[in-house]
Each structure stands twice: as C-alpha cells, then as structure tokens.
mmCIF file with all atom_site columns, C-alpha atoms in Angstrom:
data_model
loop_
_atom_site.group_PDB
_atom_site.id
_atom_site.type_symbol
_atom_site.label_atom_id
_atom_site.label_alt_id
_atom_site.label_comp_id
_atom_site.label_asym_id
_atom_site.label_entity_id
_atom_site.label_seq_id
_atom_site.pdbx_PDB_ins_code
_atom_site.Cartn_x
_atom_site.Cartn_y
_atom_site.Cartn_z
_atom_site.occupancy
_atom_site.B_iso_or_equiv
_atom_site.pdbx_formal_charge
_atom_site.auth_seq_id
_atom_site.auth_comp_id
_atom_site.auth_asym_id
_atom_site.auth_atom_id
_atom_site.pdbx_PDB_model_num
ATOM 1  C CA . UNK A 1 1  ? 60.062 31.343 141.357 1.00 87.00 ? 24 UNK A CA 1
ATOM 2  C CA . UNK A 1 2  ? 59.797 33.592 144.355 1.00 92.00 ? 25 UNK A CA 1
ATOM 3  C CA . UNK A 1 3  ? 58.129 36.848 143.948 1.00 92.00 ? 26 UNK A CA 1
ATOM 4  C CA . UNK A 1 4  ? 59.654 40.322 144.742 1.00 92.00 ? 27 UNK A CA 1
ATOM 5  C CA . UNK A 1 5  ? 57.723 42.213 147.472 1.00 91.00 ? 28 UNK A CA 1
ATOM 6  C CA . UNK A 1 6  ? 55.295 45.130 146.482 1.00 86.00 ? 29 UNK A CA 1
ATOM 7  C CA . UNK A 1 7  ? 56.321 48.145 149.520 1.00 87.00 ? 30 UNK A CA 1
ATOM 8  C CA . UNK A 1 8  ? 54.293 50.517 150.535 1.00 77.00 ? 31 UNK A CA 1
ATOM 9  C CA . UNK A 1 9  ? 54.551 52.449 153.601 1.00 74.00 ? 32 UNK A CA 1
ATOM 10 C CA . UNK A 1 10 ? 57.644 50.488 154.512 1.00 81.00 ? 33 UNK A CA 1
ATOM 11 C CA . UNK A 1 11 ? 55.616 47.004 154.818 1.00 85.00 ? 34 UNK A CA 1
ATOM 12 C CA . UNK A 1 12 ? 56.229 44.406 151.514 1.00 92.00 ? 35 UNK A CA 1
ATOM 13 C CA . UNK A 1 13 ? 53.011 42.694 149.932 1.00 94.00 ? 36 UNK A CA 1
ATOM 14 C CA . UNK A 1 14 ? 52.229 40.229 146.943 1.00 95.00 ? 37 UNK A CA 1
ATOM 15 C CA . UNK A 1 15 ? 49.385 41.041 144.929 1.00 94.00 ? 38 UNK A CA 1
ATOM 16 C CA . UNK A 1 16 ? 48.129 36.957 144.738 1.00 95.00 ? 39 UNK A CA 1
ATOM 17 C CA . UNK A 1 17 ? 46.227 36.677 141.584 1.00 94.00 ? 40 UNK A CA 1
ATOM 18 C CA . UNK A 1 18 ? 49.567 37.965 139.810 1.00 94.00 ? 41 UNK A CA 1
ATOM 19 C CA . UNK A 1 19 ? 51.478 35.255 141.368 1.00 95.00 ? 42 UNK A CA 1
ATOM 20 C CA . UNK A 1 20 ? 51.903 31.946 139.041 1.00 94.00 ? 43 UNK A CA 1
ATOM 21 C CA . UNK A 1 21 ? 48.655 29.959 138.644 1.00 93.00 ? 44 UNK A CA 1
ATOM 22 C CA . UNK A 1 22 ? 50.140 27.211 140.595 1.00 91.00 ? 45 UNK A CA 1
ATOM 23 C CA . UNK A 1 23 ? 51.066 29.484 143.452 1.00 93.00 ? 46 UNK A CA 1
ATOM 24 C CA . UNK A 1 24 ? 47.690 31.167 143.361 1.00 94.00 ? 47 UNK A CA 1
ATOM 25 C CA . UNK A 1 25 ? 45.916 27.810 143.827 1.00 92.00 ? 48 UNK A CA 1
ATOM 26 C CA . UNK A 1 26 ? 48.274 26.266 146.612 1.00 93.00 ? 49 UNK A CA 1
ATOM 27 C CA . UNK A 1 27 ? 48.358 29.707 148.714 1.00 93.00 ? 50 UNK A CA 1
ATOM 28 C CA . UNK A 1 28 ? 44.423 30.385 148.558 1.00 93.00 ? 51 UNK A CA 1
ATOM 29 C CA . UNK A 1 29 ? 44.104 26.951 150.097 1.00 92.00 ? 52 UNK A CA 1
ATOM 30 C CA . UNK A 1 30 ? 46.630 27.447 152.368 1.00 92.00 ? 53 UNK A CA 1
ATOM 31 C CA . UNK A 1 31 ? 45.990 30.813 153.901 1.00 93.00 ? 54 UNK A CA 1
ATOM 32 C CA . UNK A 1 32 ? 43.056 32.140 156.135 1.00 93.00 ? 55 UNK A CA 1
ATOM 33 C CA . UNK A 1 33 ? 40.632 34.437 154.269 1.00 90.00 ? 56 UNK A CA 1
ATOM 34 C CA . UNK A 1 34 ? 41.453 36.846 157.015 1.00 91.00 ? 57 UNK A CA 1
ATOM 35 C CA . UNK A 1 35 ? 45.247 36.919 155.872 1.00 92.00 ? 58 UNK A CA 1
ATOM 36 C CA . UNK A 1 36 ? 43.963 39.148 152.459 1.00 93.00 ? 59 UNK A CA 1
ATOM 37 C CA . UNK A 1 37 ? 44.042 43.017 152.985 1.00 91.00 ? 60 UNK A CA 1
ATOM 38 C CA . UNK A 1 38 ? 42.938 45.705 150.701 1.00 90.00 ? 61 UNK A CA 1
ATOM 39 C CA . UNK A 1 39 ? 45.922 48.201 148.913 1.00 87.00 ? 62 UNK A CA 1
ATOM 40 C CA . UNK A 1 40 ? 44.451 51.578 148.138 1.00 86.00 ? 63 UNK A CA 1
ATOM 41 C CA . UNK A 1 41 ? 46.890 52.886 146.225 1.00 81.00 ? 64 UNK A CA 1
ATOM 42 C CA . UNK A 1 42 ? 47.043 56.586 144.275 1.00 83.00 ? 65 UNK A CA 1
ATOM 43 C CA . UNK A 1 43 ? 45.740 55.100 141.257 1.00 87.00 ? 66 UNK A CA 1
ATOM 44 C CA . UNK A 1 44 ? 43.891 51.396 141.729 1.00 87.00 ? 67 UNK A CA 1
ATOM 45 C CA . UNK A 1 45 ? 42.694 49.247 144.355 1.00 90.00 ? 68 UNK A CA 1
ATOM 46 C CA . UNK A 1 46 ? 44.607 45.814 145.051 1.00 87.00 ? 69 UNK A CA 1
ATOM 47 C CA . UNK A 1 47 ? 41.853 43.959 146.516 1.00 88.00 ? 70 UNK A CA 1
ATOM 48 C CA . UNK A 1 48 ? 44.026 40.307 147.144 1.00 92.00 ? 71 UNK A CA 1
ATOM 49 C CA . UNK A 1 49 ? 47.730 41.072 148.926 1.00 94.00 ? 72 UNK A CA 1
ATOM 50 C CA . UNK A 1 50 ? 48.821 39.104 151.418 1.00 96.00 ? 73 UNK A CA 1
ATOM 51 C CA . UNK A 1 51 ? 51.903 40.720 153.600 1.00 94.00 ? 74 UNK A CA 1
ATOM 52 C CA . UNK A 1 52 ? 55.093 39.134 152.461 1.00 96.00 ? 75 UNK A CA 1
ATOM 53 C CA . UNK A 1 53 ? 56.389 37.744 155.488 1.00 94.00 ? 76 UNK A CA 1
ATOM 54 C CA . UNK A 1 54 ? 53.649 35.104 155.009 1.00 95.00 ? 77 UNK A CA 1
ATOM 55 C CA . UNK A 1 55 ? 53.893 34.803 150.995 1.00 95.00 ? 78 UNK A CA 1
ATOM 56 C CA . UNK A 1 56 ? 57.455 33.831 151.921 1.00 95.00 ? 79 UNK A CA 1
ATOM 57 C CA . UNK A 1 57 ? 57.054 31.550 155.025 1.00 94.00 ? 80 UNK A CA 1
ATOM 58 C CA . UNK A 1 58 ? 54.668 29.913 152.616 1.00 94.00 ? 81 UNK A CA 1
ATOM 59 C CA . UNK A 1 59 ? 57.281 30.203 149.455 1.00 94.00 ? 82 UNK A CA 1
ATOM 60 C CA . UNK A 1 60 ? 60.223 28.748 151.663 1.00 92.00 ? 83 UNK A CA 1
ATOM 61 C CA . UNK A 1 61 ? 58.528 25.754 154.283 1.00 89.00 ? 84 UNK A CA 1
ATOM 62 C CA . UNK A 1 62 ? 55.580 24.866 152.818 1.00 86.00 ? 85 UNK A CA 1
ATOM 63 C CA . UNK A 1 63 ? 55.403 25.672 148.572 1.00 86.00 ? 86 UNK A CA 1
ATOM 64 C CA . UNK A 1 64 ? 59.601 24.612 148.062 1.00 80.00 ? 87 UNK A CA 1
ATOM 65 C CA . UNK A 1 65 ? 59.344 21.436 150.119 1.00 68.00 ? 88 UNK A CA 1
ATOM 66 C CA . UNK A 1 66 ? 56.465 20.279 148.282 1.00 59.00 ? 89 UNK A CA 1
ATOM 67 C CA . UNK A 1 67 ? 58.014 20.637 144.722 1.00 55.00 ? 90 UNK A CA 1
ATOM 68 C CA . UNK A 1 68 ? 61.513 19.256 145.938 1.00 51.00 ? 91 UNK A CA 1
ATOM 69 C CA . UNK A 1 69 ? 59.154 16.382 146.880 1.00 49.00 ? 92 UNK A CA 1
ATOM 70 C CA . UNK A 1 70 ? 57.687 15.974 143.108 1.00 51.00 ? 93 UNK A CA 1
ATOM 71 C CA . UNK A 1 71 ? 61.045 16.153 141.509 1.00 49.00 ? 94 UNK A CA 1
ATOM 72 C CA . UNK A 1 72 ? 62.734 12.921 143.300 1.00 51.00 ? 95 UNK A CA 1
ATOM 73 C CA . UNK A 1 73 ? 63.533 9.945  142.155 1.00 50.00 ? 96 UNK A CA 1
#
C-alpha cells in the first residue's frame, strides 16, 4: 500500500521507518544515503524522510513492478 505524504511547508515527505517493513528494506537499498533529510518539527525530530516525489517514483516503477512480478503465474 502506498503511503500518504507528510506536508510541511508545502513540500510532502514519508517518514521511512514507519513505512511497511518490506518497504523499509527495499527503499534503504534503493536510495542514496544523501536522499534522507532531517524534519524539525514543533514537537520531535524526524531524522529518516525522504521527499515524496521519490518515495513514489520508487512506490510506482520500481516497488509495484517488482511485486506484480512475484504474483504471476
């Protein structure tokens, strides 16, 4: 399942390590270290986002094609 965008200042981000465990392992192998930003937020710290332009060019051409791949006959 896709994940819905965290927005702050107008830009959407995924918090990764809240993302299924199968997504978390796939995208940290995926993605440059230098894709991760820090959130500092009112009230925490979100030390793992990723924007969510790339969460979902991930999601869409690389994540759903590989599980379409594992379901056929």
């Amino acid at each position: 399942m896709k994940a819905q965008p965290h927005i702050d200042l107008g830009t959407g981000y995924v918090q990764v390590s809240r993302l299924p465990f199968d997504q978390v392992f796939k995208l940290r192998e995926w993605l440059p270290q230098t894709s991760f930003v820090r959130l500092n937020l009112a009230d925490q710290v979100l030390e793992d986002c990723i924007q969510y332009s790339e969460y979902e060019y991930w999601f869409d051409f690389q994540y759903s094609g590989i599980h379409e791949l594992e379901y056929e006959i």
